[in-house]
N, CA, C and O atoms as a CHARMM CRD file, in Angstrom:
* protein
*
  376
    1    1 UNK  N     -2.19900  12.18300  10.94500 PROA 1      0.00000
    2    1 UNK  CA    -2.38600  10.35300  10.57400 PROA 1      0.00000
    3    1 UNK  C     -1.11200  10.49800  11.07000 PROA 1      0.00000
    4    1 UNK  O     -0.39400  11.45500  10.78000 PROA 1      0.00000
    5    2 UNK  N     -0.72600   9.41100  11.95600 PROA 2      0.00000
    6    2 UNK  CA     0.37200   9.26800  13.29300 PROA 2      0.00000
    7    2 UNK  C      0.95800   9.50500  12.34300 PROA 2      0.00000
    8    2 UNK  O      0.31600   9.75800  11.32400 PROA 2      0.00000
    9    3 UNK  N      2.81100   9.51300  12.30500 PROA 3      0.00000
   10    3 UNK  CA     3.83800   9.57700  12.22300 PROA 3      0.00000
   11    3 UNK  C      4.54100   8.12000  12.07900 PROA 3      0.00000
   12    3 UNK  O      5.17900   7.54800  11.19600 PROA 3      0.00000
   13    4 UNK  N      4.24800   7.91100  12.95400 PROA 4      0.00000
   14    4 UNK  CA     4.98000   6.46400  13.14000 PROA 4      0.00000
   15    4 UNK  C      3.64900   5.51600  13.56900 PROA 4      0.00000
   16    4 UNK  O      2.61400   5.75600  14.19200 PROA 4      0.00000
   17    5 UNK  N      4.09100   4.56400  13.05000 PROA 5      0.00000
   18    5 UNK  CA     3.71400   3.23700  12.04700 PROA 5      0.00000
   19    5 UNK  C      3.97400   2.31500  11.82600 PROA 5      0.00000
   20    5 UNK  O      5.10100   2.27700  11.33300 PROA 5      0.00000
   21    6 UNK  N      3.18500   0.74300  11.98200 PROA 6      0.00000
   22    6 UNK  CA     3.73000  -0.79200  12.45100 PROA 6      0.00000
   23    6 UNK  C      3.04300  -1.05000  10.84800 PROA 6      0.00000
   24    6 UNK  O      3.56700  -1.97600  10.22800 PROA 6      0.00000
   25    7 UNK  N      2.18900  -0.48300  10.31200 PROA 7      0.00000
   26    7 UNK  CA     1.79000  -1.12100   9.54600 PROA 7      0.00000
   27    7 UNK  C      1.32600  -0.17200   7.61100 PROA 7      0.00000
   28    7 UNK  O      1.30800   0.91100   7.02600 PROA 7      0.00000
   29    8 UNK  N      1.04700  -1.67200   7.45800 PROA 8      0.00000
   30    8 UNK  CA     0.64700  -1.09600   6.18200 PROA 8      0.00000
   31    8 UNK  C     -0.19100  -2.31100   5.04500 PROA 8      0.00000
   32    8 UNK  O     -0.36000  -3.51800   5.21200 PROA 8      0.00000
   33    9 UNK  N     -0.55000  -1.52000   4.01600 PROA 9      0.00000
   34    9 UNK  CA    -1.83500  -1.85500   3.37400 PROA 9      0.00000
   35    9 UNK  C     -1.28900  -2.69600   1.82800 PROA 9      0.00000
   36    9 UNK  O     -0.62100  -1.98700   1.07500 PROA 9      0.00000
   37   10 UNK  N     -1.51900  -3.91500   1.44700 PROA 10     0.00000
   38   10 UNK  CA    -0.91400  -4.25300   0.16800 PROA 10     0.00000
   39   10 UNK  C     -1.33800  -5.37600  -0.16900 PROA 10     0.00000
   40   10 UNK  O     -1.21400  -6.19300   0.74400 PROA 10     0.00000
   41   11 UNK  N     -2.14100  -6.09300  -1.80600 PROA 11     0.00000
   42   11 UNK  CA    -2.38000  -6.88500  -2.18800 PROA 11     0.00000
   43   11 UNK  C     -1.19300  -7.54000  -2.07600 PROA 11     0.00000
   44   11 UNK  O     -0.23400  -6.77500  -2.18100 PROA 11     0.00000
   45   12 UNK  N     -0.72500  -9.46100  -1.77900 PROA 12     0.00000
   46   12 UNK  CA     0.27000  -9.83500  -1.84100 PROA 12     0.00000
   47   12 UNK  C     -0.57300 -10.90200  -2.62400 PROA 12     0.00000
   48   12 UNK  O     -0.03500 -11.99800  -2.46400 PROA 12     0.00000
   49   13 UNK  N     -1.14600 -10.94900  -3.02600 PROA 13     0.00000
   50   13 UNK  CA    -1.60100 -12.44500  -3.50100 PROA 13     0.00000
   51   13 UNK  C     -1.76300 -11.73500  -4.96200 PROA 13     0.00000
   52   13 UNK  O     -2.47600 -12.17100  -5.86600 PROA 13     0.00000
   53   14 UNK  N     -1.03400 -10.66500  -5.01200 PROA 14     0.00000
   54   14 UNK  CA    -0.61000 -10.24600  -6.26400 PROA 14     0.00000
   55   14 UNK  C      1.01300  -9.99300  -6.87000 PROA 14     0.00000
   56   14 UNK  O      1.37900  -9.72900  -8.01600 PROA 14     0.00000
   57   15 UNK  N      1.81500 -10.18900  -5.59500 PROA 15     0.00000
   58   15 UNK  CA     3.53100 -10.12600  -5.33200 PROA 15     0.00000
   59   15 UNK  C      3.98000 -11.04700  -6.65100 PROA 15     0.00000
   60   15 UNK  O      4.91500 -10.68100  -7.36300 PROA 15     0.00000
   61   16 UNK  N      3.20900 -12.31500  -6.92400 PROA 16     0.00000
   62   16 UNK  CA     4.20900 -12.77500  -8.20700 PROA 16     0.00000
   63   16 UNK  C      4.53500 -11.85000  -8.99500 PROA 16     0.00000
   64   16 UNK  O      5.60700 -12.10800  -9.54200 PROA 16     0.00000
   65   17 UNK  N      3.71900 -10.05800  -9.56300 PROA 17     0.00000
   66   17 UNK  CA     3.77800 -10.24700 -10.66900 PROA 17     0.00000
   67   17 UNK  C      4.62900  -8.34400 -10.19900 PROA 17     0.00000
   68   17 UNK  O      4.26100  -7.46500 -10.97900 PROA 17     0.00000
   69   18 UNK  N      5.24900  -8.04800  -9.48700 PROA 18     0.00000
   70   18 UNK  CA     5.44400  -6.81100  -8.68600 PROA 18     0.00000
   71   18 UNK  C      6.19700  -6.50400  -9.78800 PROA 18     0.00000
   72   18 UNK  O      5.83200  -6.86200 -10.90800 PROA 18     0.00000
   73   19 UNK  N      7.45200  -5.73100  -9.55900 PROA 19     0.00000
   74   19 UNK  CA     8.47300  -5.50600  -9.91100 PROA 19     0.00000
   75   19 UNK  C      9.64900  -5.28900  -8.49400 PROA 19     0.00000
   76   19 UNK  O      9.49300  -4.85400  -7.35300 PROA 19     0.00000
   77   20 UNK  N     10.35700  -5.61300  -8.94000 PROA 20     0.00000
   78   20 UNK  CA    11.64000  -5.57800  -7.75700 PROA 20     0.00000
   79   20 UNK  C     11.50300  -4.52200  -6.71500 PROA 20     0.00000
   80   20 UNK  O     11.31900  -4.68400  -5.50900 PROA 20     0.00000
   81   21 UNK  N     11.57800  -3.83700  -7.12900 PROA 21     0.00000
   82   21 UNK  CA    11.84300  -2.38600  -6.19200 PROA 21     0.00000
   83   21 UNK  C     10.10400  -2.85700  -4.76000 PROA 21     0.00000
   84   21 UNK  O     10.03700  -3.00500  -3.54000 PROA 21     0.00000
   85   22 UNK  N      9.34800  -2.89800  -5.61600 PROA 22     0.00000
   86   22 UNK  CA     8.06600  -3.06700  -4.64500 PROA 22     0.00000
   87   22 UNK  C      8.22100  -4.33800  -3.83800 PROA 22     0.00000
   88   22 UNK  O      7.73500  -4.43500  -2.71200 PROA 22     0.00000
   89   23 UNK  N      9.23500  -5.79400  -4.70700 PROA 23     0.00000
   90   23 UNK  CA     8.99000  -6.64500  -3.67400 PROA 23     0.00000
   91   23 UNK  C      9.87500  -7.06000  -2.88200 PROA 23     0.00000
   92   23 UNK  O      9.95800  -8.09000  -2.21200 PROA 23     0.00000
   93   24 UNK  N     10.92100  -5.66600  -3.08000 PROA 24     0.00000
   94   24 UNK  CA    12.53200  -5.42600  -1.71000 PROA 24     0.00000
   95   24 UNK  C     12.08400  -4.67700  -1.02900 PROA 24     0.00000
   96   24 UNK  O     12.78600  -4.56400  -0.02400 PROA 24     0.00000
   97   25 UNK  N     10.14800  -3.25100  -0.99800 PROA 25     0.00000
   98   25 UNK  CA     9.88400  -2.81400   0.11000 PROA 25     0.00000
   99   25 UNK  C      9.95700  -3.60700   1.13400 PROA 25     0.00000
  100   25 UNK  O     10.58000  -3.56900   2.19500 PROA 25     0.00000
  101   26 UNK  N      8.63900  -4.91500   0.27100 PROA 26     0.00000
  102   26 UNK  CA     7.40900  -4.89300   0.91100 PROA 26     0.00000
  103   26 UNK  C      8.41800  -6.28600   2.04500 PROA 26     0.00000
  104   26 UNK  O      8.34200  -6.33600   3.27300 PROA 26     0.00000
  105   27 UNK  N      9.27500  -7.24700   1.15000 PROA 27     0.00000
  106   27 UNK  CA     9.89200  -8.50000   2.13600 PROA 27     0.00000
  107   27 UNK  C     10.36300  -7.55500   2.94300 PROA 27     0.00000
  108   27 UNK  O     10.19200  -7.88200   4.11800 PROA 27     0.00000
  109   28 UNK  N     11.24100  -5.80900   2.73400 PROA 28     0.00000
  110   28 UNK  CA    12.46000  -5.12900   4.04500 PROA 28     0.00000
  111   28 UNK  C     11.32700  -5.41200   5.23700 PROA 28     0.00000
  112   28 UNK  O     11.69300  -6.16300   6.14100 PROA 28     0.00000
  113   29 UNK  N      9.76100  -4.77400   5.31500 PROA 29     0.00000
  114   29 UNK  CA     8.87600  -4.76100   6.28200 PROA 29     0.00000
  115   29 UNK  C      8.31600  -6.43900   6.72100 PROA 29     0.00000
  116   29 UNK  O      8.10000  -6.88500   7.84800 PROA 29     0.00000
  117   30 UNK  N      8.20900  -7.01500   5.59800 PROA 30     0.00000
  118   30 UNK  CA     8.11600  -8.41900   6.27700 PROA 30     0.00000
  119   30 UNK  C      9.41900  -8.95900   7.33700 PROA 30     0.00000
  120   30 UNK  O      9.28700  -9.44700   8.46000 PROA 30     0.00000
  121   31 UNK  N     10.59400  -8.71700   6.64200 PROA 31     0.00000
  122   31 UNK  CA    11.22900  -8.81500   7.28200 PROA 31     0.00000
  123   31 UNK  C     11.22900  -8.87400   9.16500 PROA 31     0.00000
  124   31 UNK  O     11.85000  -9.68000   9.85800 PROA 31     0.00000
  125   32 UNK  N     10.27100  -7.67800   9.66500 PROA 32     0.00000
  126   32 UNK  CA    10.52500  -6.97600  10.60900 PROA 32     0.00000
  127   32 UNK  C     11.37000  -6.82300  10.98100 PROA 32     0.00000
  128   32 UNK  O     12.00000  -6.02900  10.28200 PROA 32     0.00000
  129   33 UNK  N     12.50100  -7.52500  12.78100 PROA 33     0.00000
  130   33 UNK  CA    13.48900  -6.22300  13.84700 PROA 33     0.00000
  131   33 UNK  C     14.57200  -6.97500  13.47300 PROA 33     0.00000
  132   33 UNK  O     15.70700  -6.54700  13.67800 PROA 33     0.00000
  133   34 UNK  N     14.32600  -8.33500  12.80700 PROA 34     0.00000
  134   34 UNK  CA    16.00700  -8.51000  12.19700 PROA 34     0.00000
  135   34 UNK  C     16.30900  -7.74800  10.78400 PROA 34     0.00000
  136   34 UNK  O     17.45900  -7.50200  10.42100 PROA 34     0.00000
  137   35 UNK  N     15.18900  -7.41200  10.05200 PROA 35     0.00000
  138   35 UNK  CA    15.40000  -6.95500   8.67400 PROA 35     0.00000
  139   35 UNK  C     16.11200  -5.73200   8.72600 PROA 35     0.00000
  140   35 UNK  O     16.67300  -5.50200   9.79800 PROA 35     0.00000
  141   36 UNK  N     16.23200  -4.83500   7.76300 PROA 36     0.00000
  142   36 UNK  CA    16.71700  -3.74100   7.50500 PROA 36     0.00000
  143   36 UNK  C     15.48500  -2.24500   8.33300 PROA 36     0.00000
  144   36 UNK  O     15.67600  -1.04400   8.52300 PROA 36     0.00000
  145   37 UNK  N     14.66100  -2.88600   8.52000 PROA 37     0.00000
  146   37 UNK  CA    13.17500  -1.57600   8.61600 PROA 37     0.00000
  147   37 UNK  C     13.87200  -1.80800  10.58100 PROA 37     0.00000
  148   37 UNK  O     13.62300  -0.79900  11.24000 PROA 37     0.00000
  149   38 UNK  N     14.55600  -2.83700  11.32900 PROA 38     0.00000
  150   38 UNK  CA    14.35700  -3.26300  12.05200 PROA 38     0.00000
  151   38 UNK  C     12.38000  -3.05700  13.06700 PROA 38     0.00000
  152   38 UNK  O     11.77600  -2.98100  14.13700 PROA 38     0.00000
  153   39 UNK  N     12.34300  -3.06600  12.33800 PROA 39     0.00000
  154   39 UNK  CA    10.09100  -3.03400  13.24600 PROA 39     0.00000
  155   39 UNK  C      9.59800  -4.32700  12.34300 PROA 39     0.00000
  156   39 UNK  O      9.82200  -4.70400  11.19300 PROA 39     0.00000
  157   40 UNK  N      8.91500  -4.74700  13.30400 PROA 40     0.00000
  158   40 UNK  CA     7.70100  -5.04500  13.10300 PROA 40     0.00000
  159   40 UNK  C      6.99900  -4.83400  12.54300 PROA 40     0.00000
  160   40 UNK  O      6.63700  -3.81800  13.13500 PROA 40     0.00000
  161   41 UNK  N      5.99500  -4.96300  11.32200 PROA 41     0.00000
  162   41 UNK  CA     5.02300  -4.90700  10.97700 PROA 41     0.00000
  163   41 UNK  C      3.91900  -5.15800  10.40100 PROA 41     0.00000
  164   41 UNK  O      4.03100  -6.00900   9.51900 PROA 41     0.00000
  165   42 UNK  N      2.99800  -4.79300  10.53700 PROA 42     0.00000
  166   42 UNK  CA     1.73000  -6.01400  10.51600 PROA 42     0.00000
  167   42 UNK  C      1.26000  -5.41400   8.72100 PROA 42     0.00000
  168   42 UNK  O      1.49000  -4.31100   8.22500 PROA 42     0.00000
  169   43 UNK  N      0.51400  -6.68500   8.06200 PROA 43     0.00000
  170   43 UNK  CA     0.29600  -6.18300   6.90900 PROA 43     0.00000
  171   43 UNK  C     -1.15900  -6.40100   6.52400 PROA 43     0.00000
  172   43 UNK  O     -1.59400  -7.48200   6.92300 PROA 43     0.00000
  173   44 UNK  N     -1.87400  -5.77600   5.96300 PROA 44     0.00000
  174   44 UNK  CA    -3.19900  -5.75100   6.46800 PROA 44     0.00000
  175   44 UNK  C     -4.32100  -5.27400   5.15100 PROA 44     0.00000
  176   44 UNK  O     -4.17400  -4.06300   4.98100 PROA 44     0.00000
  177   45 UNK  N     -4.94000  -5.60600   4.58600 PROA 45     0.00000
  178   45 UNK  CA    -5.68600  -5.73900   3.17500 PROA 45     0.00000
  179   45 UNK  C     -6.82900  -5.44700   3.55300 PROA 45     0.00000
  180   45 UNK  O     -7.23800  -6.58200   3.79800 PROA 45     0.00000
  181   46 UNK  N     -7.73500  -4.72400   3.81000 PROA 46     0.00000
  182   46 UNK  CA    -8.98400  -4.94300   3.36700 PROA 46     0.00000
  183   46 UNK  C     -9.50000  -4.85800   1.89400 PROA 46     0.00000
  184   46 UNK  O    -10.71500  -4.88400   1.69700 PROA 46     0.00000
  185   47 UNK  N     -8.53400  -4.74700   0.75100 PROA 47     0.00000
  186   47 UNK  CA    -9.50600  -4.79100  -0.27700 PROA 47     0.00000
  187   47 UNK  C    -11.07100  -3.03600  -0.45400 PROA 47     0.00000
  188   47 UNK  O    -12.15200  -3.17800  -1.02500 PROA 47     0.00000
  189   48 UNK  N    -10.77400  -2.19800  -0.03200 PROA 48     0.00000
  190   48 UNK  CA   -11.86400  -1.22100  -0.65200 PROA 48     0.00000
  191   48 UNK  C    -10.30700   0.12500  -0.02100 PROA 48     0.00000
  192   48 UNK  O     -9.72600   0.38500   1.03300 PROA 48     0.00000
  193   49 UNK  N    -10.28100   0.48300  -1.14000 PROA 49     0.00000
  194   49 UNK  CA    -9.01500   1.72100  -1.10300 PROA 49     0.00000
  195   49 UNK  C     -9.59800   2.46200   0.46200 PROA 49     0.00000
  196   49 UNK  O     -8.95200   2.78300   1.46000 PROA 49     0.00000
  197   50 UNK  N    -11.29400   2.57300   0.12600 PROA 50     0.00000
  198   50 UNK  CA   -12.04800   4.19600   1.23700 PROA 50     0.00000
  199   50 UNK  C    -11.76300   3.53500   2.91000 PROA 50     0.00000
  200   50 UNK  O    -11.62900   4.37100   3.80300 PROA 50     0.00000
  201   51 UNK  N    -11.69400   2.28700   3.21500 PROA 51     0.00000
  202   51 UNK  CA   -11.85800   1.35400   4.26300 PROA 51     0.00000
  203   51 UNK  C     -9.69200   1.64800   4.38600 PROA 51     0.00000
  204   51 UNK  O     -9.15100   2.50900   5.07900 PROA 51     0.00000
  205   52 UNK  N     -9.14800   0.86900   3.70100 PROA 52     0.00000
  206   52 UNK  CA    -7.67200   0.70700   4.09100 PROA 52     0.00000
  207   52 UNK  C     -7.23500   2.07500   4.25100 PROA 52     0.00000
  208   52 UNK  O     -6.58500   2.06100   5.29600 PROA 52     0.00000
  209   53 UNK  N     -7.23800   3.69800   3.60500 PROA 53     0.00000
  210   53 UNK  CA    -7.13500   5.37400   3.96800 PROA 53     0.00000
  211   53 UNK  C     -7.40700   5.25400   5.01600 PROA 53     0.00000
  212   53 UNK  O     -6.54800   5.48900   5.86500 PROA 53     0.00000
  213   54 UNK  N     -9.19800   4.68500   5.54700 PROA 54     0.00000
  214   54 UNK  CA    -9.62700   5.22200   7.29600 PROA 54     0.00000
  215   54 UNK  C     -9.24200   4.54900   7.73900 PROA 54     0.00000
  216   54 UNK  O    -10.19000   4.45000   8.51800 PROA 54     0.00000
  217   55 UNK  N     -8.43500   3.62900   8.14400 PROA 55     0.00000
  218   55 UNK  CA    -7.70500   2.61500   9.04900 PROA 55     0.00000
  219   55 UNK  C     -6.24000   3.80300   9.21200 PROA 55     0.00000
  220   55 UNK  O     -5.70800   4.17700  10.25700 PROA 55     0.00000
  221   56 UNK  N     -5.84900   4.21200   7.63700 PROA 56     0.00000
  222   56 UNK  CA    -4.16400   4.81000   7.96200 PROA 56     0.00000
  223   56 UNK  C     -4.38100   5.94200   8.61600 PROA 56     0.00000
  224   56 UNK  O     -3.57300   6.25200   9.49100 PROA 56     0.00000
  225   57 UNK  N     -5.78900   7.01500   8.27200 PROA 57     0.00000
  226   57 UNK  CA    -5.81100   8.03000   8.72200 PROA 57     0.00000
  227   57 UNK  C     -6.07200   7.58700  10.29500 PROA 57     0.00000
  228   57 UNK  O     -5.92100   8.61300  10.95900 PROA 57     0.00000
  229   58 UNK  N     -6.27500   6.90400  10.82800 PROA 58     0.00000
  230   58 UNK  CA    -6.37300   6.74000  12.72600 PROA 58     0.00000
  231   58 UNK  C     -5.42500   6.06100  12.92700 PROA 58     0.00000
  232   58 UNK  O     -5.47400   5.32700  13.91400 PROA 58     0.00000
  233   59 UNK  N     -4.75600   6.05400  12.45800 PROA 59     0.00000
  234   59 UNK  CA    -3.35400   5.01500  12.74200 PROA 59     0.00000
  235   59 UNK  C     -2.39700   4.42900  12.32300 PROA 59     0.00000
  236   59 UNK  O     -1.73900   3.47200  12.73300 PROA 59     0.00000
  237   60 UNK  N     -2.31700   5.59700  10.75800 PROA 60     0.00000
  238   60 UNK  CA    -1.16500   5.82600  10.18100 PROA 60     0.00000
  239   60 UNK  C     -0.89100   4.54600   8.65100 PROA 60     0.00000
  240   60 UNK  O     -1.70900   4.01600   7.90000 PROA 60     0.00000
  241   61 UNK  N      0.59300   4.45600   8.73100 PROA 61     0.00000
  242   61 UNK  CA     0.90200   3.56000   7.37600 PROA 61     0.00000
  243   61 UNK  C      0.64400   3.87300   6.49300 PROA 61     0.00000
  244   61 UNK  O      0.62400   5.10000   6.39200 PROA 61     0.00000
  245   62 UNK  N      0.21700   2.96500   5.07100 PROA 62     0.00000
  246   62 UNK  CA     0.69700   3.37800   3.77100 PROA 62     0.00000
  247   62 UNK  C      0.05300   2.08900   2.48700 PROA 62     0.00000
  248   62 UNK  O      0.23000   0.87500   2.58700 PROA 62     0.00000
  249   63 UNK  N     -0.66300   2.76600   1.40100 PROA 63     0.00000
  250   63 UNK  CA    -1.47500   1.98400   1.13200 PROA 63     0.00000
  251   63 UNK  C     -1.04000   1.81600  -0.16700 PROA 63     0.00000
  252   63 UNK  O     -0.68100   2.77700  -0.84800 PROA 63     0.00000
  253   64 UNK  N     -1.04200   0.49000  -0.63600 PROA 64     0.00000
  254   64 UNK  CA    -0.10900   0.70400  -2.29800 PROA 64     0.00000
  255   64 UNK  C     -1.12400  -0.44800  -3.12700 PROA 64     0.00000
  256   64 UNK  O     -1.84600  -1.38600  -2.79000 PROA 64     0.00000
  257   65 UNK  N     -0.80700   0.07400  -4.12900 PROA 65     0.00000
  258   65 UNK  CA    -1.46700  -0.86200  -4.67800 PROA 65     0.00000
  259   65 UNK  C     -1.06600  -0.50200  -6.56600 PROA 65     0.00000
  260   65 UNK  O     -1.64200   0.08400  -7.48300 PROA 65     0.00000
  261   66 UNK  N      0.03800  -1.13800  -6.41700 PROA 66     0.00000
  262   66 UNK  CA     1.38800  -0.97400  -7.28800 PROA 66     0.00000
  263   66 UNK  C      1.04900  -1.60400  -8.54400 PROA 66     0.00000
  264   66 UNK  O      0.35300  -2.60800  -8.70000 PROA 66     0.00000
  265   67 UNK  N      1.88600  -0.57000  -9.83000 PROA 67     0.00000
  266   67 UNK  CA     1.52900  -1.21700 -11.27000 PROA 67     0.00000
  267   67 UNK  C      2.27800  -2.80400 -11.00800 PROA 67     0.00000
  268   67 UNK  O      2.85300  -3.37500 -10.08000 PROA 67     0.00000
  269   68 UNK  N      1.82700  -3.15600 -12.63700 PROA 68     0.00000
  270   68 UNK  CA     2.61600  -4.56000 -12.10000 PROA 68     0.00000
  271   68 UNK  C      3.26000  -5.29200 -13.91800 PROA 68     0.00000
  272   68 UNK  O      3.26100  -4.88300 -15.07900 PROA 68     0.00000
  273   69 UNK  N      3.74000  -6.58700 -13.15000 PROA 69     0.00000
  274   69 UNK  CA     4.59200  -6.36600 -14.90100 PROA 69     0.00000
  275   69 UNK  C      2.55800  -7.05200 -15.65800 PROA 69     0.00000
  276   69 UNK  O      2.57600  -6.89800 -16.87900 PROA 69     0.00000
  277   70 UNK  N      1.72700  -7.40400 -15.37900 PROA 70     0.00000
  278   70 UNK  CA     1.08200  -8.20000 -15.96000 PROA 70     0.00000
  279   70 UNK  C      0.36600  -7.15000 -16.70200 PROA 70     0.00000
  280   70 UNK  O     -0.73300  -7.68600 -16.84600 PROA 70     0.00000
  281   71 UNK  N      0.29900  -6.14800 -17.19200 PROA 71     0.00000
  282   71 UNK  CA     0.28500  -4.86300 -17.56400 PROA 71     0.00000
  283   71 UNK  C      0.96000  -3.32100 -17.60100 PROA 71     0.00000
  284   71 UNK  O      0.55800  -2.18900 -17.33300 PROA 71     0.00000
  285   72 UNK  N      2.27300  -3.94700 -18.10600 PROA 72     0.00000
  286   72 UNK  CA     3.01200  -3.19000 -18.66300 PROA 72     0.00000
  287   72 UNK  C      3.59200  -1.89200 -18.75000 PROA 72     0.00000
  288   72 UNK  O      4.64300  -1.29700 -18.51000 PROA 72     0.00000
  289   73 UNK  N      2.01500  -1.65000 -19.36800 PROA 73     0.00000
  290   73 UNK  CA     1.48600  -0.49100 -20.14500 PROA 73     0.00000
  291   73 UNK  C      1.34500   0.75100 -19.93700 PROA 73     0.00000
  292   73 UNK  O      1.53900   1.73300 -20.65400 PROA 73     0.00000
  293   74 UNK  N      0.62300   0.49400 -17.82400 PROA 74     0.00000
  294   74 UNK  CA    -0.44900   0.85000 -17.68700 PROA 74     0.00000
  295   74 UNK  C      0.56400   1.61700 -15.94100 PROA 74     0.00000
  296   74 UNK  O      1.63600   1.18600 -15.51700 PROA 74     0.00000
  297   75 UNK  N     -0.06200   2.48900 -15.47900 PROA 75     0.00000
  298   75 UNK  CA     1.08600   3.21700 -15.02900 PROA 75     0.00000
  299   75 UNK  C      1.05500   2.72900 -13.25200 PROA 75     0.00000
  300   75 UNK  O      1.99500   2.50100 -12.49100 PROA 75     0.00000
  301   76 UNK  N     -0.62700   2.69300 -12.99000 PROA 76     0.00000
  302   76 UNK  CA    -0.42600   2.21300 -12.03100 PROA 76     0.00000
  303   76 UNK  C     -1.87000   1.40500 -11.86100 PROA 76     0.00000
  304   76 UNK  O     -2.20200   0.94700 -12.95400 PROA 76     0.00000
  305   77 UNK  N     -3.19100   0.97700 -10.40900 PROA 77     0.00000
  306   77 UNK  CA    -3.90000   0.61200 -10.57300 PROA 77     0.00000
  307   77 UNK  C     -5.33000   1.34800 -10.82000 PROA 77     0.00000
  308   77 UNK  O     -6.25800   1.33800 -11.62800 PROA 77     0.00000
  309   78 UNK  N     -4.92000   2.00400  -9.60100 PROA 78     0.00000
  310   78 UNK  CA    -6.41900   3.52600  -9.27400 PROA 78     0.00000
  311   78 UNK  C     -6.39800   4.43200  -9.80700 PROA 78     0.00000
  312   78 UNK  O     -5.43800   5.20000  -9.87400 PROA 78     0.00000
  313   79 UNK  N     -7.66600   4.58500 -10.41400 PROA 79     0.00000
  314   79 UNK  CA    -8.42000   5.13900 -11.37800 PROA 79     0.00000
  315   79 UNK  C     -8.34800   6.74400 -10.57200 PROA 79     0.00000
  316   79 UNK  O     -8.45700   6.72800  -9.34600 PROA 79     0.00000
  317   80 UNK  N     -8.16200   8.11800 -11.28200 PROA 80     0.00000
  318   80 UNK  CA    -7.23800   8.88800 -10.49700 PROA 80     0.00000
  319   80 UNK  C     -8.77300   9.57400 -10.28600 PROA 80     0.00000
  320   80 UNK  O     -8.95600  10.25900  -9.28000 PROA 80     0.00000
  321   81 UNK  N     -9.85800   9.37600 -11.24600 PROA 81     0.00000
  322   81 UNK  CA   -10.55100  10.52300 -10.53700 PROA 81     0.00000
  323   81 UNK  C    -11.57200  10.04800  -9.31600 PROA 81     0.00000
  324   81 UNK  O    -11.59200  10.69200  -8.26700 PROA 81     0.00000
  325   82 UNK  N    -12.38500   8.93000  -9.50200 PROA 82     0.00000
  326   82 UNK  CA   -12.57600   9.12600  -7.42200 PROA 82     0.00000
  327   82 UNK  C    -12.20900   7.67600  -6.87700 PROA 82     0.00000
  328   82 UNK  O    -12.84000   6.80600  -6.27600 PROA 82     0.00000
  329   83 UNK  N    -10.52000   7.84100  -7.49600 PROA 83     0.00000
  330   83 UNK  CA    -9.82800   7.00400  -6.06800 PROA 83     0.00000
  331   83 UNK  C     -8.90700   7.84900  -5.74700 PROA 83     0.00000
  332   83 UNK  O     -9.11000   8.50200  -4.72400 PROA 83     0.00000
  333   84 UNK  N     -7.34000   8.14100  -6.69500 PROA 84     0.00000
  334   84 UNK  CA    -6.89700   8.69200  -6.26500 PROA 84     0.00000
  335   84 UNK  C     -6.70900  10.23900  -5.35500 PROA 84     0.00000
  336   84 UNK  O     -6.41100  10.81000  -4.30600 PROA 84     0.00000
  337   85 UNK  N     -7.19900  10.31900  -6.87100 PROA 85     0.00000
  338   85 UNK  CA    -7.66200  12.55800  -6.13500 PROA 85     0.00000
  339   85 UNK  C     -8.41400  12.78000  -5.15800 PROA 85     0.00000
  340   85 UNK  O     -8.20500  13.66900  -4.33200 PROA 85     0.00000
  341   86 UNK  N     -9.66100  11.76200  -5.13900 PROA 86     0.00000
  342   86 UNK  CA   -10.13100  11.88200  -3.45600 PROA 86     0.00000
  343   86 UNK  C     -9.62800  12.18100  -2.19200 PROA 86     0.00000
  344   86 UNK  O     -9.54500  13.15800  -1.44800 PROA 86     0.00000
  345   87 UNK  N     -9.27400  10.82900  -2.21000 PROA 87     0.00000
  346   87 UNK  CA    -8.47800   9.98500  -1.34400 PROA 87     0.00000
  347   87 UNK  C     -6.89200  10.72600  -0.83300 PROA 87     0.00000
  348   87 UNK  O     -6.46100  10.76600   0.31900 PROA 87     0.00000
  349   88 UNK  N     -6.32300  11.19300  -1.90600 PROA 88     0.00000
  350   88 UNK  CA    -4.72900  11.97700  -1.53000 PROA 88     0.00000
  351   88 UNK  C     -5.24000  13.43200  -1.11900 PROA 88     0.00000
  352   88 UNK  O     -4.53300  14.33200  -0.66600 PROA 88     0.00000
  353   89 UNK  N     -6.80300  13.48700  -1.40300 PROA 89     0.00000
  354   89 UNK  CA    -7.19200  15.53900  -0.88800 PROA 89     0.00000
  355   89 UNK  C     -7.22100  14.92300   0.21300 PROA 89     0.00000
  356   89 UNK  O     -6.44200  15.46100   1.00000 PROA 89     0.00000
  357   90 UNK  N     -7.89700  13.80000   0.77700 PROA 90     0.00000
  358   90 UNK  CA    -8.32000  13.56800   2.78800 PROA 90     0.00000
  359   90 UNK  C     -6.93400  13.49000   3.77400 PROA 90     0.00000
  360   90 UNK  O     -6.87500  13.80300   4.96300 PROA 90     0.00000
  361   91 UNK  N     -5.22700  12.68700   2.43100 PROA 91     0.00000
  362   91 UNK  CA    -4.56800  12.88700   3.85600 PROA 91     0.00000
  363   91 UNK  C     -4.17100  14.15600   4.03600 PROA 91     0.00000
  364   91 UNK  O     -4.16500  14.91900   5.00200 PROA 91     0.00000
  365   92 UNK  N     -3.77900  14.24600   2.70100 PROA 92     0.00000
  366   92 UNK  CA    -2.82000  15.41300   2.45000 PROA 92     0.00000
  367   92 UNK  C     -3.60000  16.59500   3.45600 PROA 92     0.00000
  368   92 UNK  O     -2.71300  17.42100   3.67200 PROA 92     0.00000
  369   93 UNK  N     -4.58700  16.94600   4.01100 PROA 93     0.00000
  370   93 UNK  CA    -5.55300  17.30900   4.96800 PROA 93     0.00000
  371   93 UNK  C     -5.08400  17.00400   6.19300 PROA 93     0.00000
  372   93 UNK  O     -4.76400  17.58900   7.22700 PROA 93     0.00000
  373   94 UNK  N     -5.15500  15.59900   5.64000 PROA 94     0.00000
  374   94 UNK  CA    -4.82700  15.57000   7.75300 PROA 94     0.00000
  375   94 UNK  C     -3.73900  15.00000   7.75800 PROA 94     0.00000
  376   94 UNK  O     -3.16600  14.77200   8.82300 PROA 94     0.00000
């Protein structure tokens, strides 16, 4: 995985439901060169974790599917057994 990247993947249609730290992080990346990260980022969202992780393995970046305020009792959106665990194993090995 490339160490430096200018891409991230998140479903922006859910932005109105994100918790403030997620909103702040994404806003920092969207601010581009004039923002606190001083870098222009591209936002990608294929809506398939496997495809997004494949792109990240090749081009770097981060995939985010954060918990949001719609269901505060849930810690996140990814299913551990057949999404998060297999993909995190591949990323860790890379």
